[in-house]
Short mmCIF file of N, CA, C and O in Angstrom, two decimals:
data_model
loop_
_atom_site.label_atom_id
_atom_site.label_comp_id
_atom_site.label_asym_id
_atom_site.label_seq_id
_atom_site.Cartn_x
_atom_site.Cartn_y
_atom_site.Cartn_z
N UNK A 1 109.52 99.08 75.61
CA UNK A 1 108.93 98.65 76.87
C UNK A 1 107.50 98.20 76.61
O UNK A 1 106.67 98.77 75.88
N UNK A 2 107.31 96.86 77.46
CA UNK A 2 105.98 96.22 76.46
C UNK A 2 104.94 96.69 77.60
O UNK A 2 105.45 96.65 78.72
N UNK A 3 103.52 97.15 77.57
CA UNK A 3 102.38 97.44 78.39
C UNK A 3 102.25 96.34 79.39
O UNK A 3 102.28 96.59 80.60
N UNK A 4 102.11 95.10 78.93
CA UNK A 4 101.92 94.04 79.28
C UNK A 4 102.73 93.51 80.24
O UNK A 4 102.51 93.01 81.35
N UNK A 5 103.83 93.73 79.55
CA UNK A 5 105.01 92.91 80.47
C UNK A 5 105.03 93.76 82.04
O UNK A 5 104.77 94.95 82.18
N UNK A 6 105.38 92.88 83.03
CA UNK A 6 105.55 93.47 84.95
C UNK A 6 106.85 92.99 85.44
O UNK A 6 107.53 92.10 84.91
N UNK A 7 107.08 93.54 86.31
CA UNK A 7 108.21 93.29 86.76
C UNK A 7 107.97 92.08 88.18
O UNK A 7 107.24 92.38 89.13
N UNK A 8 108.66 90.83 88.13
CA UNK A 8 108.42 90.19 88.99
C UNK A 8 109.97 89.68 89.54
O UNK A 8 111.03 89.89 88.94
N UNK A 9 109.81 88.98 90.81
CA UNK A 9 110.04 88.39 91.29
C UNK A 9 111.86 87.81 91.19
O UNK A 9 111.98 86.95 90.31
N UNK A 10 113.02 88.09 91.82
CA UNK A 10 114.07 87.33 90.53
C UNK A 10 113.90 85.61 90.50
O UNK A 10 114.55 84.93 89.70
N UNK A 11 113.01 85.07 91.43
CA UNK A 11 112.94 83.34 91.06
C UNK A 11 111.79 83.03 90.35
O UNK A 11 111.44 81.85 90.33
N UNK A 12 111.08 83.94 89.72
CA UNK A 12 110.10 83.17 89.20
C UNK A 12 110.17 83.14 87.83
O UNK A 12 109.10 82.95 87.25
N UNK A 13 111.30 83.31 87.08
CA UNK A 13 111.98 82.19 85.91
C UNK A 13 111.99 80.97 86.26
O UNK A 13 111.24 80.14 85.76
N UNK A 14 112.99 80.65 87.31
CA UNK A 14 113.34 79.77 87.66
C UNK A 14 112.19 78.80 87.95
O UNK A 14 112.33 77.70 87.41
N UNK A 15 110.60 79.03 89.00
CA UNK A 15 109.97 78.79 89.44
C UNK A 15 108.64 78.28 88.15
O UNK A 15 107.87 77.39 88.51
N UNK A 16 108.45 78.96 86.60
CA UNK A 16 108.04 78.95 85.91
C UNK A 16 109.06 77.79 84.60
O UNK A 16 108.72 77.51 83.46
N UNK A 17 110.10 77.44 85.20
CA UNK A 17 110.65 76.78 84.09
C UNK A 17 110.43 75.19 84.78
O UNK A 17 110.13 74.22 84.09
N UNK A 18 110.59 75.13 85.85
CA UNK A 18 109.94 74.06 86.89
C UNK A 18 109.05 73.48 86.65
O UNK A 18 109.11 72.25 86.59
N UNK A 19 108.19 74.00 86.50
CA UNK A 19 106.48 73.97 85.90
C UNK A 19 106.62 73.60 84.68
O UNK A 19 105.49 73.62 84.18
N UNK A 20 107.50 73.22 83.81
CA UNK A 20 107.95 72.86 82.44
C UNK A 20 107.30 74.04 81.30
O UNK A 20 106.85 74.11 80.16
N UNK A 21 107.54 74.71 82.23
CA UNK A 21 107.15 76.00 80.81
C UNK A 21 108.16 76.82 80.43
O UNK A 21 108.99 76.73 81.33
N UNK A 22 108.65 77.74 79.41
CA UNK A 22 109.05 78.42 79.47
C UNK A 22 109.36 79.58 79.22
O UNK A 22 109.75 79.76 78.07
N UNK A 23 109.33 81.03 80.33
CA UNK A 23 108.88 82.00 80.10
C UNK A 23 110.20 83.19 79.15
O UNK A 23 111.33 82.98 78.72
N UNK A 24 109.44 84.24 79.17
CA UNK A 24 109.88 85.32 78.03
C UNK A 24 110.22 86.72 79.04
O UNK A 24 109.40 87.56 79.41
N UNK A 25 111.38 86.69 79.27
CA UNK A 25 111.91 87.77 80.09
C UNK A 25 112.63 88.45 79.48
O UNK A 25 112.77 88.30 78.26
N UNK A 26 113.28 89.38 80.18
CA UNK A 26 114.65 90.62 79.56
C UNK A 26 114.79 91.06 81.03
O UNK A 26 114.16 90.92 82.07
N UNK A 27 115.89 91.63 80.62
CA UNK A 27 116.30 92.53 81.91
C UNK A 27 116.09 94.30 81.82
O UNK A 27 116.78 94.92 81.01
N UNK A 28 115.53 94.71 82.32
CA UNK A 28 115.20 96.21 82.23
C UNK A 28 116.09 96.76 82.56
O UNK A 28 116.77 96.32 83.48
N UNK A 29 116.50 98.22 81.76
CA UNK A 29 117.42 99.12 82.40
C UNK A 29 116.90 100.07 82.73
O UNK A 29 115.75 100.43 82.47
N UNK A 30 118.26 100.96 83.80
CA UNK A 30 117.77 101.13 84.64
C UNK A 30 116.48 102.37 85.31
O UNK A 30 115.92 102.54 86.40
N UNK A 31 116.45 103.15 83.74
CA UNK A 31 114.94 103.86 83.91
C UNK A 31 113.60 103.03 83.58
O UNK A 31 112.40 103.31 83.63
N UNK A 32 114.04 102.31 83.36
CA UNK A 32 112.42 101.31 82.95
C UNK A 32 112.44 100.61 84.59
O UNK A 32 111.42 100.80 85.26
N UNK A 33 113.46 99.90 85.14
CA UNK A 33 113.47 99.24 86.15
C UNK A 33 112.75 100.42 87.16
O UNK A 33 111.66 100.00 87.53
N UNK A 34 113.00 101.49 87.58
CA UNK A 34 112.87 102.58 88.38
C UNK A 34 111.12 102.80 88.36
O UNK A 34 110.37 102.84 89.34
N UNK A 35 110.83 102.92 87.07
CA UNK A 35 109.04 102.92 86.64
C UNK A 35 109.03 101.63 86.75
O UNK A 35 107.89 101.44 86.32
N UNK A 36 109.39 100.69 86.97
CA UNK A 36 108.55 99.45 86.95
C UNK A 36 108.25 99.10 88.68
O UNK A 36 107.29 98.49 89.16
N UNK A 37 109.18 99.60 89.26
CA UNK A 37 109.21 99.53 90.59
C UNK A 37 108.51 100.27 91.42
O UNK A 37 108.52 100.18 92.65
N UNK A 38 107.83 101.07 90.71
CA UNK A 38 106.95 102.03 91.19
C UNK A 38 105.55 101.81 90.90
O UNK A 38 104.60 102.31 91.51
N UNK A 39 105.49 100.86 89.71
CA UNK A 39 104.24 100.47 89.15
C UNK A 39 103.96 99.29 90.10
O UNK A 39 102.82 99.16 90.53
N UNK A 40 105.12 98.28 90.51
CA UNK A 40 105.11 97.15 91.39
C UNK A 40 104.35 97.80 92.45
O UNK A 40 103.21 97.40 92.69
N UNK A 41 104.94 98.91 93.21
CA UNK A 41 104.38 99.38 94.57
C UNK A 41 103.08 99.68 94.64
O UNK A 41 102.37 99.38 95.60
N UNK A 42 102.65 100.32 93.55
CA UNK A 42 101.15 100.43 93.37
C UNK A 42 100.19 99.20 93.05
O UNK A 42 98.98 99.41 92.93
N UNK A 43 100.70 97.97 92.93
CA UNK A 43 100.24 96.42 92.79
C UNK A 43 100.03 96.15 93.83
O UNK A 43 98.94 95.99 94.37
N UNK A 44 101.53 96.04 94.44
CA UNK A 44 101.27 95.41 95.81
C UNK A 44 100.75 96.22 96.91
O UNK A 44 100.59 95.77 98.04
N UNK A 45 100.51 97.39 96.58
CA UNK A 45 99.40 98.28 98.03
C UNK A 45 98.22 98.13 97.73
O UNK A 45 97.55 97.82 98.72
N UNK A 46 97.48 98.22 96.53
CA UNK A 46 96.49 97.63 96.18
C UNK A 46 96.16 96.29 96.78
O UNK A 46 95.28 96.18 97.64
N UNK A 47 96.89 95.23 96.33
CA UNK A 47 96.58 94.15 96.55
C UNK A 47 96.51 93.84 98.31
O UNK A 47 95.87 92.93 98.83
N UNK A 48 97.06 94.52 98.78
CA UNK A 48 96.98 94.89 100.64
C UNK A 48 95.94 95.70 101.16
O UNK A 48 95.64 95.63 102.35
N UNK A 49 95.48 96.31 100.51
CA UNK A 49 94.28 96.89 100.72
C UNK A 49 93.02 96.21 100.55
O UNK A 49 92.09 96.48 101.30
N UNK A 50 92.89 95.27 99.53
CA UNK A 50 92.22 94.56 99.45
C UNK A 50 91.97 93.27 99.60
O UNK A 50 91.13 92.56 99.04
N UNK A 51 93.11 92.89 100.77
CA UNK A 51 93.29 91.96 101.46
C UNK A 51 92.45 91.41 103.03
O UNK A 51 92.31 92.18 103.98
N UNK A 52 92.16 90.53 103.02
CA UNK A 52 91.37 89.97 104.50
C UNK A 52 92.50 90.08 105.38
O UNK A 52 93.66 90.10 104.99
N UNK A 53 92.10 90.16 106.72
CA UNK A 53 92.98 90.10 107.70
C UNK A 53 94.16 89.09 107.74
O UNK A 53 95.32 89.27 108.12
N UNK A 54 93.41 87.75 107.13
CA UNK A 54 94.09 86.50 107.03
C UNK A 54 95.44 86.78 105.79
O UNK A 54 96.28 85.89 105.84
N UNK A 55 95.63 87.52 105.07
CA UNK A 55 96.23 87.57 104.08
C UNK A 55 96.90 89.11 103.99
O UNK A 55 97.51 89.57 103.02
N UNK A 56 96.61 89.79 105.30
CA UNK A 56 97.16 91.01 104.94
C UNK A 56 98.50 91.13 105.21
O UNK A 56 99.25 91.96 104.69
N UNK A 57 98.82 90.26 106.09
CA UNK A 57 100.74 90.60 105.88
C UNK A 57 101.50 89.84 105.06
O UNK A 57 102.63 90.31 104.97
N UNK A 58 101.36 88.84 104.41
CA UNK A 58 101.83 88.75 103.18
C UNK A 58 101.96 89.47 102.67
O UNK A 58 103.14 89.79 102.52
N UNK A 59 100.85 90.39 101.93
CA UNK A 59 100.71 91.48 101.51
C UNK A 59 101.61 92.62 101.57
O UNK A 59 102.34 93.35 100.91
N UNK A 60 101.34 92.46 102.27
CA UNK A 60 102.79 93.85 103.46
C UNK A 60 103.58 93.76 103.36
O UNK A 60 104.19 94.80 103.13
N UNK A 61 104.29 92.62 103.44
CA UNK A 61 105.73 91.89 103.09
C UNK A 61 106.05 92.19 101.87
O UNK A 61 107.18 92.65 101.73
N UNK A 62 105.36 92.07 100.89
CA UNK A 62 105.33 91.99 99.62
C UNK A 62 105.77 93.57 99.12
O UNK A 62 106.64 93.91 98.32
N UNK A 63 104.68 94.48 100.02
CA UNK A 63 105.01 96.02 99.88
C UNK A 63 106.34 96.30 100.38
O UNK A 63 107.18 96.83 99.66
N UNK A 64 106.59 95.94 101.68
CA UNK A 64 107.99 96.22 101.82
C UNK A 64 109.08 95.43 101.09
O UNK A 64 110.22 95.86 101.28
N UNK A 65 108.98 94.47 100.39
CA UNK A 65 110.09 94.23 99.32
C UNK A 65 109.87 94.97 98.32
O UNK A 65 110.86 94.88 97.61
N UNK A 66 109.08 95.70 97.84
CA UNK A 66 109.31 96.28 97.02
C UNK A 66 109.67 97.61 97.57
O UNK A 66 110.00 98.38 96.67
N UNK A 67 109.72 98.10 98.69
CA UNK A 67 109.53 99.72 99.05
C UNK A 67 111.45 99.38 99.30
O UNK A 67 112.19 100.36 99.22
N UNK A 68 112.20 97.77 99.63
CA UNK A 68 113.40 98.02 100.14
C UNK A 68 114.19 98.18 98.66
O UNK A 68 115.29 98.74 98.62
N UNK A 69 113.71 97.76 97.74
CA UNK A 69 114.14 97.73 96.32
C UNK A 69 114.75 99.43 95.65
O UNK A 69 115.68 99.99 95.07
N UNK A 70 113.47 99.60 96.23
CA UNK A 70 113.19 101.30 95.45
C UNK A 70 114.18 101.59 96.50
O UNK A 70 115.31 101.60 96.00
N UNK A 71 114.20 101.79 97.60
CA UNK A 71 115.42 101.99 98.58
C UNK A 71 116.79 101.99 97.77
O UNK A 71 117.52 102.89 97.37
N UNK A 72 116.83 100.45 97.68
CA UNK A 72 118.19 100.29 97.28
C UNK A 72 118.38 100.96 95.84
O UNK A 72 119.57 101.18 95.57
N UNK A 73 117.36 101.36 94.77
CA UNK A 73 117.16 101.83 93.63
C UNK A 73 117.73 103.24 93.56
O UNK A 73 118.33 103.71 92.59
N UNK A 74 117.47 103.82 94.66
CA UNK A 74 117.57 105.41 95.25
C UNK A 74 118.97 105.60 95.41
O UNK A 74 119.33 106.66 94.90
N UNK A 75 120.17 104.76 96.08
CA UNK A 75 121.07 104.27 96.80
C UNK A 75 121.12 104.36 98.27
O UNK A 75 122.10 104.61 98.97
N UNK A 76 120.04 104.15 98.57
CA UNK A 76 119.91 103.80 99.99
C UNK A 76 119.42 102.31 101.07
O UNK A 76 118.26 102.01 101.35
N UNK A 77 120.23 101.82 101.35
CA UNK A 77 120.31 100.66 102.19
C UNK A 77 118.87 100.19 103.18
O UNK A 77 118.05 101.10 103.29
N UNK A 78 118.62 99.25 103.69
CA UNK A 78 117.44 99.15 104.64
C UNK A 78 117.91 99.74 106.16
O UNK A 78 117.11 100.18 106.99
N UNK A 79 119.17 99.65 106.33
CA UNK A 79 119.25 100.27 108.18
C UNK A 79 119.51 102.64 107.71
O UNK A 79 119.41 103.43 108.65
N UNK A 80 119.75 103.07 106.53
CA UNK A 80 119.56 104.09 106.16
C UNK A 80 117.92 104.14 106.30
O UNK A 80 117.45 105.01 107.03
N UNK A 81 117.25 103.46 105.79
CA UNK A 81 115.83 103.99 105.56
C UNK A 81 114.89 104.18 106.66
O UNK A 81 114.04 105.00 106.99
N UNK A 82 115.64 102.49 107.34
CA UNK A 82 115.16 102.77 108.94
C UNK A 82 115.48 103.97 109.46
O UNK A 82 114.56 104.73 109.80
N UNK A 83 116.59 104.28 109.59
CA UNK A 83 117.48 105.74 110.03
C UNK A 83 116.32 106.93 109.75
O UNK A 83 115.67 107.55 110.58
N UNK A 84 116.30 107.04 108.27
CA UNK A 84 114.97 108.23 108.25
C UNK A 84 113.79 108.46 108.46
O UNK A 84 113.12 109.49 108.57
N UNK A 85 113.47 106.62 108.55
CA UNK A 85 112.02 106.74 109.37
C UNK A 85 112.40 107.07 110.82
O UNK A 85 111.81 107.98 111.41
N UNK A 86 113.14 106.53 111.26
CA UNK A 86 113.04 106.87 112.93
C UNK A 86 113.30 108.24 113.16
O UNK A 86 112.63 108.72 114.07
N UNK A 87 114.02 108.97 112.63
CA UNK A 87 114.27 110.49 112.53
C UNK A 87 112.73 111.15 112.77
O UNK A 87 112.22 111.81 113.68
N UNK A 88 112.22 110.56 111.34
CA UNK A 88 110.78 111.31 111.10
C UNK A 88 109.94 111.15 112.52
O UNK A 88 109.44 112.02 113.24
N UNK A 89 109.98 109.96 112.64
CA UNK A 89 108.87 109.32 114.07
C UNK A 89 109.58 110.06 115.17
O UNK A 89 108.82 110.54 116.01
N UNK A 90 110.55 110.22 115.31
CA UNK A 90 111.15 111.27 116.44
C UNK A 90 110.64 112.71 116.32
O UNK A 90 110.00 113.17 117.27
N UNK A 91 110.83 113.32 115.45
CA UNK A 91 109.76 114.64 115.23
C UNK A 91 108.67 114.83 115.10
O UNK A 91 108.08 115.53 115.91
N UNK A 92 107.94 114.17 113.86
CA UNK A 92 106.68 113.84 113.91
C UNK A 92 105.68 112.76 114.83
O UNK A 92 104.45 112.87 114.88
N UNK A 93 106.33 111.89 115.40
CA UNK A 93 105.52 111.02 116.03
C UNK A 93 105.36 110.21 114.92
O UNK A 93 105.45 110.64 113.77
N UNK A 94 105.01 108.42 115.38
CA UNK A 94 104.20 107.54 114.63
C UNK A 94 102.49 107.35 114.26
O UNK A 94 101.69 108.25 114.04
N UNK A 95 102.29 106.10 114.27
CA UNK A 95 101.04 106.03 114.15
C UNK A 95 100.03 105.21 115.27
O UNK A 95 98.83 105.02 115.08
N UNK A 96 100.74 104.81 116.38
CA UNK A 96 100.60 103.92 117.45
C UNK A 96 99.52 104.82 118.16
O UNK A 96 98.87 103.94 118.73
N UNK A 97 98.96 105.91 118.45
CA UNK A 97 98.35 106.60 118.83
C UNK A 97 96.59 106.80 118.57
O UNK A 97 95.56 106.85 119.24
N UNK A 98 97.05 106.90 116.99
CA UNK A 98 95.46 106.51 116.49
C UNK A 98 95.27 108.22 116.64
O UNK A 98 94.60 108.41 117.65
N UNK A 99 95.53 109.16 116.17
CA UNK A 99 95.24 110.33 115.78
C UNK A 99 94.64 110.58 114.38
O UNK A 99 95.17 110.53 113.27
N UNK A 100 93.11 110.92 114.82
CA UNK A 100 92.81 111.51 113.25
C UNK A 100 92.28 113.04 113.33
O UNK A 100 91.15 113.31 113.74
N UNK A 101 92.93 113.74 113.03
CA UNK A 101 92.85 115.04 112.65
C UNK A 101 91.43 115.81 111.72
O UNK A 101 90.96 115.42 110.65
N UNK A 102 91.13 116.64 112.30
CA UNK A 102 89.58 116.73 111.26
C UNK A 102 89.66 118.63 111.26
O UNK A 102 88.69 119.37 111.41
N UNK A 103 90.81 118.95 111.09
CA UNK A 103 90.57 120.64 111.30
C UNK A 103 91.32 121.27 111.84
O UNK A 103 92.36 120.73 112.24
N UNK A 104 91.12 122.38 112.02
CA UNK A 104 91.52 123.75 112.85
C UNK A 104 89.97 124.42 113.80
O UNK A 104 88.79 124.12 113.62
N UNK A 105 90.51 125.28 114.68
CA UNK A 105 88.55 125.65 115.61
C UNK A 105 89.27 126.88 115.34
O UNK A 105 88.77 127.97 115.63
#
């Protein structure tokens, strides 16, 4: 497993051979894929965090393709994941509220 090498995109072979270049891939199995998908998520939240308003849901988008990946990585589907978020937001509540917590008195 090379340091260097990231896990991208499945068209941007395709999108890089276009461009008349041509790139140097492999296909990861499936414990490298699992860490690479996790290393992805930490790219793309970064890169959303440090995003302008103008550019932050791209961003986001970007996080949730990778968060539906790891989903499907897990064996769990996108209307399952919904399923356990809404569970959670049913017990715990969401974030629509704007609660920030600072203690116990």
């Amino acid at each position: 497993m090379s340091a260097d090498a990231k896990l991208v995109r499945d068209r941007i072979p395709e999108i890089i051979r276009a461009s008349g270049e041509e790139p140097v891939t492999y296909r990861a199995e499936p414990d490298e894929y699992r860490l690479r998908l996790r290393e992805k998520l930490a790219e793309e939240v970064g890169e959303f965090l440090a995003a302008d308003d103008e550019n932050a849901i791209e961003e986001l988008a970007d996080v949730l393709e990778v968060v539906y990946a790891l989903a499907a990585d897990l064996g769990t589907d996108k209307a399952q994941l919904e399923r356990v978020r809404g569970d959670k937001a049913g017990q715990r509540g969401g974030f629509a509220e704007r609660i920030v917590w600072t203690g116990l008195r």
